[in-house]
Amino acid sequence: MSSSETDQQINETHRPNLRSWVESANDRTTDFPIQNLPYGVFQRSGEMPRGGVAIGDYILDLSAALREGLFSSALEPTARLASASTLNAFMASGLAQQSALRRRLSEILSADGRERTRVERLASELLIPIRDVEMKLPAAIGSFTDFLTSIYHTERGGRVTRPDSPIPPPFRHLPIAYNGRATSVRASGEPVRRPNGQWRASDGQVKFGPSEQQDFELEVGMFVGRGNALGQPISIEEAPEHIFGFCLLNDWSARDMQRWESALGPFLSKSLSTTISCWVVTAEALAPFHAPAFPRVAQDPKPLPYLFSASDQARGGLDINLNAYLLTPRMRNERTAPWLVSRTNFIHMYWTFAQMLTHHMSNGCNLMPGDLLGSGTTSGPQDENRACLSEITGRGAHAFALPNGEARIWLEDGDEVIFRARAERDGFVPIGFGEGRARLDAAPAWPMTKAS
Amino acid sequence: MSSSETDQQINETHRPNLRSWVESANDRTTDFPIQNLPYGVFQRSGEMPRGGVAIGDYILDLSAALREGLFSSALEPTARLASASTLNAFMASGLAQQSALRRRLSEILSADGRERTRVERLASELLIPIRDVEMKLPAAIGSFTDFLTSIYHTERGGRVTRPDSPIPPPFRHLPIAYNGRATSVRASGEPVRRPNGQWRASDGQVKFGPSEQQDFELEVGMFVGRGNALGQPISIEEAPEHIFGFCLLNDWSARDMQRWESALGPFLSKSLSTTISCWVVTAEALAPFHAPAFPRVAQDPKPLPYLFSASDQARGGLDINLNAYLLTPRMRNERTAPWLVSRTNFIHMYWTFAQMLTHHMSNGCNLMPGDLLGSGTTSGPQDENRACLSEITGRGAHAFALPNGEARIWLEDGDEVIFRARAERDGFVPIGFGEGRARLDAAPAWPMTKAS
């Protein structure tokens, strides 16, 4: 079975008329219909973290499903990996096994499955309400790489700093990236502290204190499935075998610090924390939402051969609607709904994830199962597609108004940033990502008191 | 006990007249006299990796020492951490415990110790010849950060790219750094493969293939001891408590790729591999070799308060002689000795490790025990202090001759790069780092054949 057959083909698990006996999964507004089946790691109070699958408002507890003998002996080892406290080994298990598990999960949860009566009787064992658990990071993330793959984000930023040549010369030749900090990636829900840091003020003075230009970046994250050994690149044809699935990613960015420090790229302006959504939507779940690479404009010049394959050009893009919302403390108090600050689509990205991954491994750099690649800010061509505050406010030049009369240029303490995403296409049931959200808390006081 | 008392004070373990019953440790040319006592992880064929201490030509096997009951009940837990297959937990155990273990190891190995007769009788149990083992990475390295702390290296590079302002503006205000790849750090001895990659040739064409400008960078690495939690910076006064020890580090760099790709800092030009020496020389072992921060010139402007402490200014520098050697395949065949290409000293560094660490944590970024910080290329003011080929050859403008008549501009396949270092000061026994060495092998063939 070739990779394109396993990860990109639409099969019976994607059928739009498929329904689940878990009723909340049949609601057209749910992120987690039976066509999605994303994996995550949850923790119930007093229990160990373990793996499960989101279905409607519930988690299918894979440990319980294993106990109840719902998997064949051929599938049981794979289901066991997916039930672990980190999904790294499951991510490494390969697309064929993962696809087989998906088919079985679809059967188990189907309203029309032959086993419905038997399985539904176990519902109280198998299902845990999502609202009753704490979601954990889905993997032990060994490395985190952040790319710069929106030409629109790049161009809007470059217009200010490099007006003659807003797009850096390598942009159209390779997916630009830098190493992020895997160790400061945190699960959705965990608050983030505004960083202290250094920047040069407009009067030329170098200052140290809480960043005054705290921003978010709306990104998509990709989890590596099968890894590669150091010194062993892969071809772009092989890349889909190494792509496990996707999440939402907030690359918190302190713009004042970033502008001043970045002689060798961004560093402390980004490492304060990175927030990701906790459900991993698999590449296979997204099969109906594949699209040509950068379809509106086409990659120009044609990528070098190591970054070019016909199938990637035809189907390497992803049609996913991405939204960012802001919720201020006053809005929270007034029970105002989060306000949509950005609406974009992943189809606007210049490079595909297969190209990012192939380029990343091209020098022999090793990637491991569970490693995380960020797309970079997912801005598109329209004003509403600007996917960070720096773009929205013209790098801080003008404030924008919130519906309750508040205004913002950058984030203020207590502001909450919420990402949501849905893949939607005629003839298919929409699937979502759950939320990636975190509140920005005040910076730690400085100077530090010496620890005893 | 304050941190400056535990890590920086000279005590009886540094006494120059201290000798060991392990005779090879008393040779003035050894890197590992009894005054050093560096930690490492070794593996004997067919056995599990475990921790030990270098003494002369031998390793003191800490597991054997524990079995023989050589540690008090108070010290045994610490010795056990140091005997593990990774030293992360030992690095986290704190300077007071680590200092107590050092005193005990010094007693055990001393020629004048009260227990000499008993201990020496156990020699065949306790000691393993270094030549009989394979050295492993000393820690599971969760993150690797590479700094740019030599103003001489920065200035020589900048003269070409930014002749009007060779030193980037932030250089004198903060220790510039970028996130490296912890997952491609490898132990001394493991060959490195030349990377394939992209660069722009002098005719403007963008090419992909084996890098034609493969370089080394002679650096010092620092292992983090105690970590910090995300969102919790430390003061510079606390920094020494978080510094466990040091190694040599080769930040392999493909210069053609680096120049082309670095819109957000270096990425694939550096992630092919990073080679480190395997013995970790502790901060306490280096107490006699502390020096003022950047003593030849002084940091100017005065660092911002969060990067300034009187004790760091007085003693944050390190007086360590650093040498890089080149051994070509022909030299190997002809049994020519490795040729010294660079001779520098860590005292030329602009920023201290305490400043690097404090800056790194200042935004709340978390560092963990066993995390690795690289100093950046350790070039000094003199021509002989140029610590990478790019500086030595004027960025590839002129070749240099080897003693056997060969010439080099950049590294060629089969070339071996060897780093050695010794801290030497009147009145003290010199201590060394062991070797950091690796051979550069040919790039993998391209295009890749598709895996079955």
PDB file of N, CA, C and O in Angstrom, chain B residues 220-250:
ATOM      1  N   VAL B 220      32.780  26.390  23.366  1.00  0.00           N
ATOM      2  CA  VAL B 220      32.647  25.744  24.666  1.00  0.00           C
ATOM      3  C   VAL B 220      31.158  25.559  24.933  1.00  0.00           C
ATOM      4  O   VAL B 220      30.358  26.463  24.660  1.00  0.00           O
ATOM      5  N   GLY B 221      30.777  24.366  25.419  1.00  0.00           N
ATOM      6  CA  GLY B 221      29.394  24.095  25.783  1.00  0.00           C
ATOM      7  C   GLY B 221      29.231  24.133  27.293  1.00  0.00           C
ATOM      8  O   GLY B 221      30.157  23.797  28.041  1.00  0.00           O
ATOM      9  N   MET B 222      28.075  24.544  27.746  1.00  0.00           N
ATOM     10  CA  MET B 222      27.792  24.566  29.185  1.00  0.00           C
ATOM     11  C   MET B 222      26.527  23.764  29.452  1.00  0.00           C
ATOM     12  O   MET B 222      25.509  23.962  28.796  1.00  0.00           O
ATOM     13  N   PHE B 223      26.605  22.832  30.407  1.00  0.00           N
ATOM     14  CA  PHE B 223      25.437  22.059  30.802  1.00  0.00           C
ATOM     15  C   PHE B 223      24.721  22.737  31.967  1.00  0.00           C
ATOM     16  O   PHE B 223      25.352  23.073  32.977  1.00  0.00           O
ATOM     17  N   VAL B 224      23.418  22.887  31.813  1.00  0.00           N
ATOM     18  CA  VAL B 224      22.606  23.471  32.868  1.00  0.00           C
ATOM     19  C   VAL B 224      22.485  22.469  34.016  1.00  0.00           C
ATOM     20  O   VAL B 224      22.272  21.271  33.784  1.00  0.00           O
ATOM     21  N   GLY B 225      22.653  22.966  35.245  1.00  0.00           N
ATOM     22  CA  GLY B 225      22.424  22.139  36.429  1.00  0.00           C
ATOM     23  C   GLY B 225      20.960  22.257  36.824  1.00  0.00           C
ATOM     24  O   GLY B 225      20.087  21.715  36.162  1.00  0.00           O
ATOM     25  N   ARG B 226      20.695  22.999  37.850  1.00  0.00           N
ATOM     26  CA  ARG B 226      19.313  23.206  38.256  1.00  0.00           C
ATOM     27  C   ARG B 226      18.567  23.980  37.171  1.00  0.00           C
ATOM     28  O   ARG B 226      19.100  24.920  36.599  1.00  0.00           O
ATOM     29  N   GLY B 227      17.352  23.602  36.854  1.00  0.00           N
ATOM     30  CA  GLY B 227      16.566  24.310  35.848  1.00  0.00           C
ATOM     31  C   GLY B 227      15.695  25.386  36.470  1.00  0.00           C
ATOM     32  O   GLY B 227      15.819  25.707  37.654  1.00  0.00           O
ATOM     33  N   ASN B 228      14.840  25.979  35.649  1.00  0.00           N
ATOM     34  CA  ASN B 228      13.831  26.925  36.146  1.00  0.00           C
ATOM     35  C   ASN B 228      12.498  26.573  35.505  1.00  0.00           C
ATOM     36  O   ASN B 228      12.449  25.999  34.418  1.00  0.00           O
ATOM     37  N   ALA B 229      11.418  26.930  36.186  1.00  0.00           N
ATOM     38  CA  ALA B 229      10.085  26.647  35.646  1.00  0.00           C
ATOM     39  C   ALA B 229       9.709  27.714  34.629  1.00  0.00           C
ATOM     40  O   ALA B 229      10.177  28.850  34.709  1.00  0.00           O
ATOM     41  N   LEU B 230       8.879  27.347  33.665  1.00  0.00           N
ATOM     42  CA  LEU B 230       8.404  28.297  32.654  1.00  0.00           C
ATOM     43  C   LEU B 230       7.767  29.488  33.360  1.00  0.00           C
ATOM     44  O   LEU B 230       6.949  29.330  34.267  1.00  0.00           O
ATOM     45  N   GLY B 231       8.164  30.693  32.956  1.00  0.00           N
ATOM     46  CA  GLY B 231       7.602  31.908  33.542  1.00  0.00           C
ATOM     47  C   GLY B 231       8.334  32.392  34.770  1.00  0.00           C
ATOM     48  O   GLY B 231       7.932  33.386  35.373  1.00  0.00           O
ATOM     49  N   GLN B 232       9.415  31.702  35.164  1.00  0.00           N
ATOM     50  CA  GLN B 232      10.135  32.059  36.389  1.00  0.00           C
ATOM     51  C   GLN B 232      11.611  32.346  36.121  1.00  0.00           C
ATOM     52  O   GLN B 232      12.449  31.448  36.195  1.00  0.00           O
ATOM     53  N   PRO B 233      11.919  33.599  35.809  1.00  0.00           N
ATOM     54  CA  PRO B 233      13.314  33.984  35.561  1.00  0.00           C
ATOM     55  C   PRO B 233      14.152  33.866  36.833  1.00  0.00           C
ATOM     56  O   PRO B 233      13.617  33.664  37.927  1.00  0.00           O
ATOM     57  N   ILE B 234      15.448  33.995  36.679  1.00  0.00           N
ATOM     58  CA  ILE B 234      16.349  34.036  37.838  1.00  0.00           C
ATOM     59  C   ILE B 234      17.163  35.330  37.783  1.00  0.00           C
ATOM     60  O   ILE B 234      17.245  35.977  36.745  1.00  0.00           O
ATOM     61  N   SER B 235      17.751  35.681  38.903  1.00  0.00           N
ATOM     62  CA  SER B 235      18.652  36.838  38.930  1.00  0.00           C
ATOM     63  C   SER B 235      20.058  36.368  38.581  1.00  0.00           C
ATOM     64  O   SER B 235      20.387  35.188  38.715  1.00  0.00           O
ATOM     65  N   ILE B 236      20.902  37.303  38.157  1.00  0.00           N
ATOM     66  CA  ILE B 236      22.268  36.907  37.785  1.00  0.00           C
ATOM     67  C   ILE B 236      23.035  36.408  39.006  1.00  0.00           C
ATOM     68  O   ILE B 236      23.928  35.567  38.865  1.00  0.00           O
ATOM     69  N   GLU B 237      22.661  36.842  40.193  1.00  0.00           N
ATOM     70  CA  GLU B 237      23.333  36.317  41.394  1.00  0.00           C
ATOM     71  C   GLU B 237      23.063  34.819  41.562  1.00  0.00           C
ATOM     72  O   GLU B 237      23.880  34.098  42.128  1.00  0.00           O
ATOM     73  N   GLU B 238      21.919  34.379  41.099  1.00  0.00           N
ATOM     74  CA  GLU B 238      21.584  32.951  41.237  1.00  0.00           C
ATOM     75  C   GLU B 238      22.198  32.090  40.129  1.00  0.00           C
ATOM     76  O   GLU B 238      22.200  30.862  40.228  1.00  0.00           O
ATOM     77  N   ALA B 239      22.651  32.721  39.050  1.00  0.00           N
ATOM     78  CA  ALA B 239      23.053  31.956  37.866  1.00  0.00           C
ATOM     79  C   ALA B 239      24.064  30.847  38.169  1.00  0.00           C
ATOM     80  O   ALA B 239      23.921  29.726  37.656  1.00  0.00           O
ATOM     81  N   PRO B 240      25.110  31.097  38.998  1.00  0.00           N
ATOM     82  CA  PRO B 240      26.091  30.015  39.214  1.00  0.00           C
ATOM     83  C   PRO B 240      25.480  28.724  39.757  1.00  0.00           C
ATOM     84  O   PRO B 240      25.989  27.636  39.479  1.00  0.00           O
ATOM     85  N   GLU B 241      24.384  28.837  40.486  1.00  0.00           N
ATOM     86  CA  GLU B 241      23.736  27.621  40.998  1.00  0.00           C
ATOM     87  C   GLU B 241      23.151  26.768  39.872  1.00  0.00           C
ATOM     88  O   GLU B 241      22.814  25.605  40.083  1.00  0.00           O
ATOM     89  N   HIS B 242      22.988  27.382  38.697  1.00  0.00           N
ATOM     90  CA  HIS B 242      22.365  26.679  37.572  1.00  0.00           C
ATOM     91  C   HIS B 242      23.401  26.193  36.554  1.00  0.00           C
ATOM     92  O   HIS B 242      23.037  25.662  35.518  1.00  0.00           O
ATOM     93  N   ILE B 243      24.665  26.433  36.847  1.00  0.00           N
ATOM     94  CA  ILE B 243      25.727  26.058  35.905  1.00  0.00           C
ATOM     95  C   ILE B 243      26.414  24.806  36.425  1.00  0.00           C
ATOM     96  O   ILE B 243      27.095  24.840  37.445  1.00  0.00           O
ATOM     97  N   PHE B 244      26.233  23.679  35.711  1.00  0.00           N
ATOM     98  CA  PHE B 244      26.838  22.439  36.185  1.00  0.00           C
ATOM     99  C   PHE B 244      28.287  22.300  35.722  1.00  0.00           C
ATOM    100  O   PHE B 244      29.186  22.058  36.514  1.00  0.00           O
ATOM    101  N   GLY B 245      28.521  22.389  34.416  1.00  0.00           N
ATOM    102  CA  GLY B 245      29.874  22.160  33.928  1.00  0.00           C
ATOM    103  C   GLY B 245      29.972  22.396  32.434  1.00  0.00           C
ATOM    104  O   GLY B 245      29.025  22.867  31.802  1.00  0.00           O
ATOM    105  N   PHE B 246      31.126  22.005  31.887  1.00  0.00           N
ATOM    106  CA  PHE B 246      31.502  22.457  30.549  1.00  0.00           C
ATOM    107  C   PHE B 246      32.064  21.320  29.686  1.00  0.00           C
ATOM    108  O   PHE B 246      32.616  20.350  30.196  1.00  0.00           O
ATOM    109  N   CYS B 247      31.923  21.497  28.373  1.00  0.00           N
ATOM    110  CA  CYS B 247      32.510  20.567  27.412  1.00  0.00           C
ATOM    111  C   CYS B 247      32.987  21.377  26.204  1.00  0.00           C
ATOM    112  O   CYS B 247      32.815  22.593  26.160  1.00  0.00           O
ATOM    113  N   LEU B 248      33.573  20.700  25.225  1.00  0.00           N
ATOM    114  CA  LEU B 248      33.922  21.342  23.959  1.00  0.00           C
ATOM    115  C   LEU B 248      32.830  21.032  22.956  1.00  0.00           C
ATOM    116  O   LEU B 248      32.196  19.975  23.019  1.00  0.00           O
ATOM    117  N   LEU B 249      32.622  21.937  22.031  1.00  0.00           N
ATOM    118  CA  LEU B 249      31.466  21.824  21.138  1.00  0.00           C
ATOM    119  C   LEU B 249      31.860  22.285  19.738  1.00  0.00           C
ATOM    120  O   LEU B 249      32.421  23.364  19.574  1.00  0.00           O
ATOM    121  N   ASN B 250      31.608  21.432  18.759  1.00  0.00           N
ATOM    122  CA  ASN B 250      31.836  21.792  17.355  1.00  0.00           C
ATOM    123  C   ASN B 250      30.500  22.051  16.677  1.00  0.00           C
ATOM    124  O   ASN B 250      29.731  21.131  16.427  1.00  0.00           O
TER     125      ASN B 250
END
